[in-house]
Short mmCIF file of C-alpha atoms and ligand atoms in Angstrom, two decimals:
data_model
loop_
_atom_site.label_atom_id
_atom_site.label_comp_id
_atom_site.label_asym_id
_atom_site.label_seq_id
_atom_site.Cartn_x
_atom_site.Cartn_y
_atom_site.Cartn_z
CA UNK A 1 11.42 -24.65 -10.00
CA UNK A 2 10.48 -24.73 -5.96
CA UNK A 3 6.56 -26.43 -5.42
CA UNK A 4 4.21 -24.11 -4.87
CA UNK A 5 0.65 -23.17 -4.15
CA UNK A 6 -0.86 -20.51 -5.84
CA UNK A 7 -4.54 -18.98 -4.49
CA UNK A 8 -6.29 -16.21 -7.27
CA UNK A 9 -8.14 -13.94 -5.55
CA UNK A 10 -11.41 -12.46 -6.79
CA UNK A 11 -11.11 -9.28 -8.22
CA UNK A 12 -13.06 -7.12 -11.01
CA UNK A 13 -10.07 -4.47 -12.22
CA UNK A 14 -11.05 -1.71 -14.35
CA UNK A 15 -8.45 0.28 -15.73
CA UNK A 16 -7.93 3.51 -17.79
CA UNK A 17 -8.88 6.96 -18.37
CA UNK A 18 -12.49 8.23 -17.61
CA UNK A 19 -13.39 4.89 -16.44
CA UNK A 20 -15.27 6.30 -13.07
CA UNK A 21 -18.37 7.19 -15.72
CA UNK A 22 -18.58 3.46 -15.29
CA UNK A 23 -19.31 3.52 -11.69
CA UNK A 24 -22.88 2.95 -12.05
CA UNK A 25 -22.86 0.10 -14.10
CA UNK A 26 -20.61 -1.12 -11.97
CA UNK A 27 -23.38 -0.79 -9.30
CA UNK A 28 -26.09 -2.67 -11.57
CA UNK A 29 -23.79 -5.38 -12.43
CA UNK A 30 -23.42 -5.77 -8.66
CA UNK A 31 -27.30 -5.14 -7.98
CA UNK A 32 -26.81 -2.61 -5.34
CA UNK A 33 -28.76 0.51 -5.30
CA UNK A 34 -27.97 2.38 -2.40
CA UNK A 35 -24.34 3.71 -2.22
CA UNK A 36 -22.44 5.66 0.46
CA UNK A 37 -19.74 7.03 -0.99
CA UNK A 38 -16.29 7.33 1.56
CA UNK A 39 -13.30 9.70 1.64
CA UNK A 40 -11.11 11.69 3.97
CA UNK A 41 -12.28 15.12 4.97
CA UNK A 42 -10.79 18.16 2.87
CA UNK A 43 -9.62 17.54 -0.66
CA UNK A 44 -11.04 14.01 -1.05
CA UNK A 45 -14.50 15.05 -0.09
CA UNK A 46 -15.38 17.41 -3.02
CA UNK A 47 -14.23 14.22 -5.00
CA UNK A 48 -16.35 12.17 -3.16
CA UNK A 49 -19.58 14.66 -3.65
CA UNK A 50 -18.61 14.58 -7.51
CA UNK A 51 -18.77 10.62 -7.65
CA UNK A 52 -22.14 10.54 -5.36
CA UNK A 53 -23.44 12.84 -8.57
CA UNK A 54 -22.33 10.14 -11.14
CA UNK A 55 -24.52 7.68 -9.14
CA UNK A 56 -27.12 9.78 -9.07
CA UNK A 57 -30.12 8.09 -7.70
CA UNK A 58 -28.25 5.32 -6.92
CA UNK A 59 -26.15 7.07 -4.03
CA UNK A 60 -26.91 7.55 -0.41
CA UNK A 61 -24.79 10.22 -0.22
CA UNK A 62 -20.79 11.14 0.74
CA UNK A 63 -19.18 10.46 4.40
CA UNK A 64 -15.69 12.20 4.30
CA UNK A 65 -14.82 10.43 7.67
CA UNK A 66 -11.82 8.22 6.70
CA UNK A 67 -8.77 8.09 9.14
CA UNK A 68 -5.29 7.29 8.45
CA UNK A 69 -4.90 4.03 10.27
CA UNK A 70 -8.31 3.31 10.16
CA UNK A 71 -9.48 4.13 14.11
CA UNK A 72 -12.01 1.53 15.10
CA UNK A 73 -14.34 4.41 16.64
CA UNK A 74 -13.75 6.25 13.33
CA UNK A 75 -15.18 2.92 11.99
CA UNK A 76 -17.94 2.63 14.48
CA UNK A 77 -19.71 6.52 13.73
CA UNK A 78 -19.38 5.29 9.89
CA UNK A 79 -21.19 2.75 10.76
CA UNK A 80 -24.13 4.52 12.38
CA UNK A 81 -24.47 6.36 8.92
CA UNK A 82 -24.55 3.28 6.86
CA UNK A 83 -27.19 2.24 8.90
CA UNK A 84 -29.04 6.04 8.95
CA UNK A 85 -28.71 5.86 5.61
CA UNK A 86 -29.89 1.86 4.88
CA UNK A 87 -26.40 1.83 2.33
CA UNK A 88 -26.14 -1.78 0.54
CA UNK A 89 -22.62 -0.95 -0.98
CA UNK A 90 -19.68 1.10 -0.28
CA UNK A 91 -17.28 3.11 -2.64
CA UNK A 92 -14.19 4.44 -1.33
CA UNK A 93 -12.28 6.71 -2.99
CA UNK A 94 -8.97 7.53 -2.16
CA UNK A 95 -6.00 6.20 -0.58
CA UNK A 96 -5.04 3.41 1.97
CA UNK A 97 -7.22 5.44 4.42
CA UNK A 98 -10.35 5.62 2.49
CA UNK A 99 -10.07 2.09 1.40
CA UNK A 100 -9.45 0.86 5.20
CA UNK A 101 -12.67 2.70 6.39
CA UNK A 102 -14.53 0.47 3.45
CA UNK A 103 -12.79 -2.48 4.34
CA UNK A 104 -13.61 -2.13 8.24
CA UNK A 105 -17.39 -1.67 7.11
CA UNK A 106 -17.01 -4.93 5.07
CA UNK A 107 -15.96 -6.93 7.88
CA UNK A 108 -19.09 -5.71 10.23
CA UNK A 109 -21.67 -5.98 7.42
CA UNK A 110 -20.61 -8.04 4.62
CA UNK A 111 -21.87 -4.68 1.95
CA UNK A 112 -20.06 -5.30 -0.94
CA UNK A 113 -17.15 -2.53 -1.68
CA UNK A 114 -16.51 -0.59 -4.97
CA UNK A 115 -12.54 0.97 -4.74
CA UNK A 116 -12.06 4.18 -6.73
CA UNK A 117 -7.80 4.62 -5.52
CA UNK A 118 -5.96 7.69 -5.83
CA UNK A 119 -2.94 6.93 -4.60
CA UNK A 120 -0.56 3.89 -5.03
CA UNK A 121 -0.56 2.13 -1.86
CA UNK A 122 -2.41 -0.97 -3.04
CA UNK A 123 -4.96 -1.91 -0.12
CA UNK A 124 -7.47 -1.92 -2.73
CA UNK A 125 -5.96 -5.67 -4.45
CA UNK A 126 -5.80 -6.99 -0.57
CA UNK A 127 -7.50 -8.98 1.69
CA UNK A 128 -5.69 -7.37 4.84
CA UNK A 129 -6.84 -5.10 7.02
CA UNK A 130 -5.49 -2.78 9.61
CA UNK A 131 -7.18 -1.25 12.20
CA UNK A 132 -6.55 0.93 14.99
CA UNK A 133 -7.61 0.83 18.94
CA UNK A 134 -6.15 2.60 21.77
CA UNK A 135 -3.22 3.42 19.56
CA UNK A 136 -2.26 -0.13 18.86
CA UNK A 137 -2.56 -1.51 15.34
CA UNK A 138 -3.45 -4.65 14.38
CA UNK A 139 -3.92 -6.63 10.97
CA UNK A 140 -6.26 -9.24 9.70
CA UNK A 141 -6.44 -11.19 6.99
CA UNK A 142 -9.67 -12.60 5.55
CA UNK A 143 -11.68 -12.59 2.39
CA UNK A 144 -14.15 -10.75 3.76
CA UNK A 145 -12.58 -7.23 3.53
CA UNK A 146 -11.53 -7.92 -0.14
CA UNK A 147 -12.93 -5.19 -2.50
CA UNK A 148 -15.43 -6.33 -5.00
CA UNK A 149 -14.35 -4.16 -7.81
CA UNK A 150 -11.81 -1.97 -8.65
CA UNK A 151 -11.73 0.93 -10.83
CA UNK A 152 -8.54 2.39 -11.72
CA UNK A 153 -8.76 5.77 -13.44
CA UNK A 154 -5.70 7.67 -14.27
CA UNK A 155 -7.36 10.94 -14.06
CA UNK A 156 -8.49 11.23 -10.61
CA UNK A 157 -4.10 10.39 -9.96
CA UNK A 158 -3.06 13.53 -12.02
CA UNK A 159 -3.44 16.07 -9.12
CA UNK A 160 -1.55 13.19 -6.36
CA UNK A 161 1.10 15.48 -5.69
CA UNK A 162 4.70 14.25 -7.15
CA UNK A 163 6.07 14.36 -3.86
CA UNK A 164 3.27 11.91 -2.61
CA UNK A 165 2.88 9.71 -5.82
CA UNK A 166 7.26 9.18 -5.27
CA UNK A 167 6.82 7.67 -1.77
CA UNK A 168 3.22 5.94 -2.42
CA UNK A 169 5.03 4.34 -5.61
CA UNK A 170 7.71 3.22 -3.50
CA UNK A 171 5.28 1.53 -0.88
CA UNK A 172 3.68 -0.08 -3.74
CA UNK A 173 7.90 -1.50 -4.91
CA UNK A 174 7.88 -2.79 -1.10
CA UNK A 175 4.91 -5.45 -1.63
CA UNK A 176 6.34 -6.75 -4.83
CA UNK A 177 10.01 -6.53 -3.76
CA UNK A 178 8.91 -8.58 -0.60
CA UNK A 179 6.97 -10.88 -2.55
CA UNK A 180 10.40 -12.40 -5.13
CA UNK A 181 11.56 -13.55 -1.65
CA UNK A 182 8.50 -14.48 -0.05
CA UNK A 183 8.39 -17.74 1.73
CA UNK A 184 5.09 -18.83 0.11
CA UNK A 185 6.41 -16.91 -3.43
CA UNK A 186 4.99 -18.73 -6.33
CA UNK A 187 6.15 -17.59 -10.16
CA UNK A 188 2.85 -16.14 -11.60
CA UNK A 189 3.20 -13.75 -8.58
CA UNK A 190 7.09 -13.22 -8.88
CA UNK A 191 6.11 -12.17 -12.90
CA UNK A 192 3.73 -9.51 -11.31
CA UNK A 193 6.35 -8.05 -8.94
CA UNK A 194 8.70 -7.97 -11.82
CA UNK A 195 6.54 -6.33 -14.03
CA UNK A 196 5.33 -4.02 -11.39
CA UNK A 197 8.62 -3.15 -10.17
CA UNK A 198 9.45 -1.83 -13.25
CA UNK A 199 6.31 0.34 -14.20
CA UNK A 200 6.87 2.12 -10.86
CA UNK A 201 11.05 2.56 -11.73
CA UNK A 202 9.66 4.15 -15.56
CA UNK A 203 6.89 6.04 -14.02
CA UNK A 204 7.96 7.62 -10.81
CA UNK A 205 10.77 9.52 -12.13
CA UNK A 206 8.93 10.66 -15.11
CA UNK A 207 6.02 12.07 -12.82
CA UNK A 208 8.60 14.01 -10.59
CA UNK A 209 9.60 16.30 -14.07
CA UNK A 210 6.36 15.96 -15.46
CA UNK A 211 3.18 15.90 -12.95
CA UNK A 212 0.49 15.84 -15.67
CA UNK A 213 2.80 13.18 -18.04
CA UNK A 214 -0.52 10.88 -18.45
CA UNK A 215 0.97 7.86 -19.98
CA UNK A 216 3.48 8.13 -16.54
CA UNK A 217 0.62 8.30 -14.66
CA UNK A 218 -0.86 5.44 -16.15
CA UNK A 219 1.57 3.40 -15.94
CA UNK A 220 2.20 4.16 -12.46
CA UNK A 221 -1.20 3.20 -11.74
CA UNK A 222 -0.47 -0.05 -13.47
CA UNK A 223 2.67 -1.21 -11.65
CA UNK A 224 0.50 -0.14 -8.40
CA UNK A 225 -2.42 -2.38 -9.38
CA UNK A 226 0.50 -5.23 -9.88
CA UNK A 227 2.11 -4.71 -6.48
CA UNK A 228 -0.77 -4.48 -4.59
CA UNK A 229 -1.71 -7.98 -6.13
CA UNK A 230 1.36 -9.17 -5.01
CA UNK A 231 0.90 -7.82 -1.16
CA UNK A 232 -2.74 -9.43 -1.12
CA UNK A 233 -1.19 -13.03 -2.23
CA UNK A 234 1.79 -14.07 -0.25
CA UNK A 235 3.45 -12.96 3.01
CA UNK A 236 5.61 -10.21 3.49
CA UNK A 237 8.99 -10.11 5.88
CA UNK A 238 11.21 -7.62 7.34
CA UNK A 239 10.79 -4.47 5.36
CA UNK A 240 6.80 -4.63 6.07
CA UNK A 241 6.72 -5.84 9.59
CA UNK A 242 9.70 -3.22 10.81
CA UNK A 243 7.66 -0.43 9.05
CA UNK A 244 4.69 -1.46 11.34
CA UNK A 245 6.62 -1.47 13.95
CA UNK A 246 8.17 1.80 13.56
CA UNK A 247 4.70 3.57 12.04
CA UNK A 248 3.07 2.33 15.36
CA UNK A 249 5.98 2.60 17.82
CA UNK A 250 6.60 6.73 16.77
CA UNK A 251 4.09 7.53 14.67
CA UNK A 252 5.93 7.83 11.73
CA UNK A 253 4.20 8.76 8.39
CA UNK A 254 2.98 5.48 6.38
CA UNK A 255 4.86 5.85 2.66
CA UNK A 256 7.63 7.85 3.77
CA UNK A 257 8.85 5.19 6.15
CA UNK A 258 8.49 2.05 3.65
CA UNK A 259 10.69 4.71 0.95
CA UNK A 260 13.08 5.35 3.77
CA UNK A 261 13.68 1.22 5.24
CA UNK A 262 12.79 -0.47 1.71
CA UNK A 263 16.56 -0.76 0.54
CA UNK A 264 18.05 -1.39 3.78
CA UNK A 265 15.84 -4.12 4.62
CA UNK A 266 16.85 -5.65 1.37
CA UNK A 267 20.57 -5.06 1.63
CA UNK A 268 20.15 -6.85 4.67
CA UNK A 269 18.05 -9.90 3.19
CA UNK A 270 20.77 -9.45 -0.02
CA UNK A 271 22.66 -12.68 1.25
CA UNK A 272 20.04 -14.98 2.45
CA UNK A 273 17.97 -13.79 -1.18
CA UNK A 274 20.21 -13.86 -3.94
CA UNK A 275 17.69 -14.97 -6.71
CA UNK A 276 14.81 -12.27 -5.95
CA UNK A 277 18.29 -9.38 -5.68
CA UNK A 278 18.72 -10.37 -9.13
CA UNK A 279 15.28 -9.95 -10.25
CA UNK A 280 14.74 -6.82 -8.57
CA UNK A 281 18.08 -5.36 -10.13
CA UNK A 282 16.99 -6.79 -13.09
CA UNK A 283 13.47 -4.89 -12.93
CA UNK A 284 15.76 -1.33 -11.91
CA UNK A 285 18.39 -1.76 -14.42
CA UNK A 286 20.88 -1.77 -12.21
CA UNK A 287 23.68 -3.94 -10.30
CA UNK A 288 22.85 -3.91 -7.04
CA UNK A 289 19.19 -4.23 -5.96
CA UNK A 290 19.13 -2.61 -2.46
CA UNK A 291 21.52 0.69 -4.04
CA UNK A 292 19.65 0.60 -7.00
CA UNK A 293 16.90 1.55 -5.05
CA UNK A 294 18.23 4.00 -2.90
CA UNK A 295 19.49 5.92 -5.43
CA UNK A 296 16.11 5.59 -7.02
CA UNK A 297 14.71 7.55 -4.29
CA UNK A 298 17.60 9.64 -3.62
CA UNK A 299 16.29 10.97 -7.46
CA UNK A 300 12.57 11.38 -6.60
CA UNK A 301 14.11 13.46 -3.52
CA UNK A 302 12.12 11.66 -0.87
CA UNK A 303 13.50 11.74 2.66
CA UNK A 304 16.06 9.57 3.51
CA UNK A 305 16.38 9.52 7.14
CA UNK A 306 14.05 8.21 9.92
CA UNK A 307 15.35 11.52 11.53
CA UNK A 308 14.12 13.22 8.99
CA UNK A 309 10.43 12.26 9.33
CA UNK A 310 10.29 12.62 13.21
CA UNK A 311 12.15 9.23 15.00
CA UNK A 312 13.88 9.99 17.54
CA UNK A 313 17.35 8.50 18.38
CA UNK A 314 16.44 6.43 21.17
CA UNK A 315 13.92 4.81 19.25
CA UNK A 316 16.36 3.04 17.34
CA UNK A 317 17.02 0.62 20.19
CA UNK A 318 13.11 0.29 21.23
CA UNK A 319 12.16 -0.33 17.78
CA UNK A 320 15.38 -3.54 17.45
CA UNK A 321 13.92 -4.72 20.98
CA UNK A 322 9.93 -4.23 19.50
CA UNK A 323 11.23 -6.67 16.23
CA UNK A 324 13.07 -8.98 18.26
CA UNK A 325 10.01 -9.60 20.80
CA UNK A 326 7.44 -10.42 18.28
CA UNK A 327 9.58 -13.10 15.56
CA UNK A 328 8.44 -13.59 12.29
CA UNK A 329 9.76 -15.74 9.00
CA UNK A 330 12.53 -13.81 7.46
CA UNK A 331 14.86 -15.08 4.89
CA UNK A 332 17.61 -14.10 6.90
CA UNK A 333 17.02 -14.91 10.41
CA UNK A 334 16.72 -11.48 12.38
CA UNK A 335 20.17 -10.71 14.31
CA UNK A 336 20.12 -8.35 16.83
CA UNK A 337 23.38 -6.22 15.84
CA UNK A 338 22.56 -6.13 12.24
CA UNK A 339 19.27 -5.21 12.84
CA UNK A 340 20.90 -2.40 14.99
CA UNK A 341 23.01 -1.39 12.28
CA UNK A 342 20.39 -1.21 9.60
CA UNK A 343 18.17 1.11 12.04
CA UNK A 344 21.12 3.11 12.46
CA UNK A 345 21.78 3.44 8.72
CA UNK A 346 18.25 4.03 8.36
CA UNK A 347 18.02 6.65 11.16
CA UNK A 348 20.93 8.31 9.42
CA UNK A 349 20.38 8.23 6.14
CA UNK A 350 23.24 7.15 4.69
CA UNK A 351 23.41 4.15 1.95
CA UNK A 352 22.66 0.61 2.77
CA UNK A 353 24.93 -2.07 3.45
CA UNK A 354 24.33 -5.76 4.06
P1 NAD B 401 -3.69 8.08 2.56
O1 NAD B 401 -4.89 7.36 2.10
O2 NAD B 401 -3.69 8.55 3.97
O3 NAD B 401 -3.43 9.28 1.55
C1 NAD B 401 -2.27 10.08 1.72
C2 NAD B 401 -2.61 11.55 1.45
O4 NAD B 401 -2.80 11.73 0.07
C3 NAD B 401 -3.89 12.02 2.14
O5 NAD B 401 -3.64 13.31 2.66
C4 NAD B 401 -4.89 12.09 1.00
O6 NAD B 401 -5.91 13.04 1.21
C5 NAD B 401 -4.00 12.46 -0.16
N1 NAD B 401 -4.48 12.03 -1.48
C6 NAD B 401 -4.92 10.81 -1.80
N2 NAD B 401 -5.19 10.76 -3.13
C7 NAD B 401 -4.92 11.99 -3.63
C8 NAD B 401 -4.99 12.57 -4.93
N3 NAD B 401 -5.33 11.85 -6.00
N4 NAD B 401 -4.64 13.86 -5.07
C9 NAD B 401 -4.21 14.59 -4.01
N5 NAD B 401 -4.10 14.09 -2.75
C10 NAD B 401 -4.46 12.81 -2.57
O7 NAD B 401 -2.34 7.25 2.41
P2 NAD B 401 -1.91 5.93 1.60
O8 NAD B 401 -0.44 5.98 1.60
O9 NAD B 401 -2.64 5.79 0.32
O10 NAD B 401 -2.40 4.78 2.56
C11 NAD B 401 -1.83 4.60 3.84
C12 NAD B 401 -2.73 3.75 4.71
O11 NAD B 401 -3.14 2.59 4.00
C13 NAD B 401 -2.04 3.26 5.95
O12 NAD B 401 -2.95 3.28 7.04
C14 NAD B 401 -1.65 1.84 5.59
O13 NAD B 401 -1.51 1.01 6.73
C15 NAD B 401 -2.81 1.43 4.73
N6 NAD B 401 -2.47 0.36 3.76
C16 NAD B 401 -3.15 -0.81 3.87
C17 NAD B 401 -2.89 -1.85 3.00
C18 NAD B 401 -3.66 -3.13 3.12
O14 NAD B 401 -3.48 -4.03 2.31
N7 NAD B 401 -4.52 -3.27 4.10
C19 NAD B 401 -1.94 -1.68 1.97
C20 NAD B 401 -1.26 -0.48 1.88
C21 NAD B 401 -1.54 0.55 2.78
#
């Protein structure tokens, strides 16, 4: 076995069904009396007004302001209300978005953060934060945006639409996938990804034929929670960093573009990564880790094609010259024509190849 260091982070996890009845005790346990409950406009903010209820008292209200990409001036009018409003905690509830919006009010105030997700992304087990200004992203790590509590309940992920839950489930495969051939990988984390890898590759097909399948559901949820453990506690490589650079460069949706590069970036790392293939195969049941996965979302019938979700052609060569100008540790070193040909692949659609 390689040396290794291995940080835990802090984290309160509540899991199950019905568990968001325990929101307010989760409040008193944390001594805060003065919530502000966060979500995206439409859908999540009827959710939002239902979980301000379940405080009762306790809450300061809903703000359905949360922006994909968390914009800092999105960040800055929440701010004005947690201040209107004298908050001393947040709870988010939703997805990535949602979550970032808490986590940029963290980093400003230090209020303490409940996380209610919804979807499968796993920002909510992470210390990273992303934030948006003038159209450029950029990501953070520190302690200070970590979540203080988590509450996982299954039922507020029965209505994530199938066609959502299959590409947020295959974002959450990316962190743990990354994380078996992570440079600072360590074994209680490689068990996670394992383990999480797996509850996604049981669930996610399940949930396509059978949206309210509740024991799918859950166990989606799990392998999520896993994953997301495994993004927030070692580094991530290629798939992650060419996803940022192609979500930032074009504009391209979030999940959908980790679903679409996740097995080419590891049929390209397949050589310089043959121990984490194995374990990832091993976790899919199947031969070949990077086609294993492809045809894993070839069967939730997710798109397949950077075309598909809006790149255009050209892009293909800003986006190798974006990744080459900005290096990063890779188990494979990056390599400018095989970079080119995974993009291309990508763009296309068609299988990987190393
Ligand atoms: P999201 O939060 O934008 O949600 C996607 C869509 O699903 C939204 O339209 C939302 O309203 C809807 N939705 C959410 N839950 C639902 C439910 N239960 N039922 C029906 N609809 C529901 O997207 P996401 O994929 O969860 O998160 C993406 C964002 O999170 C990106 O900005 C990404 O960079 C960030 N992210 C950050 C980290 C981190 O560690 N900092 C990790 C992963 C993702």
């Amino acid at each position: 076995m390689q040396s290794f260091a291995y940080d835990a982070l802090p984290a309160r996890v509540v899991f199950g069904s019905g568990t968001v009845t325990q929101l307010r005790s989760e409040a008193e346990r944390l001594g805060v009396h003065r919530l502000l409950v966060l979500s995206t406009p439409g859908r999540g903010e009827a959710q939002a007004r239902e979980i301000a209820g379940i405080l009762g008292e306790l809450s300061v209200g809903a703000y359905p302001g949360a922006v994909m990409h968390t914009p800092v001036d999105a960040t800055e009018q929440a701010l004005q209300v947690v201040q209107a409003r004298n908050a001393d905690a947040v709870v988010a509830v939703g997805g990535g978005s949602t979550i970032g919006l808490g986590k940029a009010i963290a980093l400003r105030t230090d209020l303490p953060q409940i996380v209610i997700p919804t979807t499968y992304a796993g920002s909510e087990m992470t210390p990273i934060l992303g934030e948006t200004r003038d159209g450029v992203k950029t990501t953070q790590r520190t302690l200070k945006v970590l979540p203080e509590v988590v509450i996982y309940d299954v039922d507020l992920t029965i209505g994530l639409p199938p066609a959502i839950a299959a590409t947020s489930g295959m974002n959450a495969m990316a962190h743990a996938v990354e994380a078996l051939y992570a440079r600072d990988r360590n074994p209680v984390i490689s068990l996670m990804a394992e383990e999480g890898i797996r509850s996604l590759d049981d669930a996610l097909p399940r949930i396509m034929e059978s949206p309210q399948d509740r024991a799918a559901r859950s166990n989606a949820l799990y392998g999520a929670w896993l994953c997301g453990t495994c993004l927030g506690a070692v580094g991530m490589a290629l798939h992650h960093k060419l996803c940022h650079v192609l979500g930032g460069a074009f504009n391209l949706p979030h999940a959908e573009t980790h679903t679409i590069i996740l097995p080419h970036a590891l049929a390209y790392n397949a050589p310089a990564a043959t121990d984490a293939m194995e374990r990832v195969a091993g976790a899919l049941g199947t031969v070949d880790a990077a086609q294993g996965l492809f045809e894993l979302a070839g069967r939730l019938g997710t798109k397949q094609s950077l075309r598909d979700i809006g790149m255009p052609e050209e892009g293909i060569e800003q986006a190798v010259k974006a990744t080459l100008a900005a290096p990063y540790w890779n188990p494979r070193p990056l390599e400018e024509a095989a970079l080119r040909s995974l993009l291309t692949r990508a763009w296309n659609g068609v299988p990987p190849q190393p």
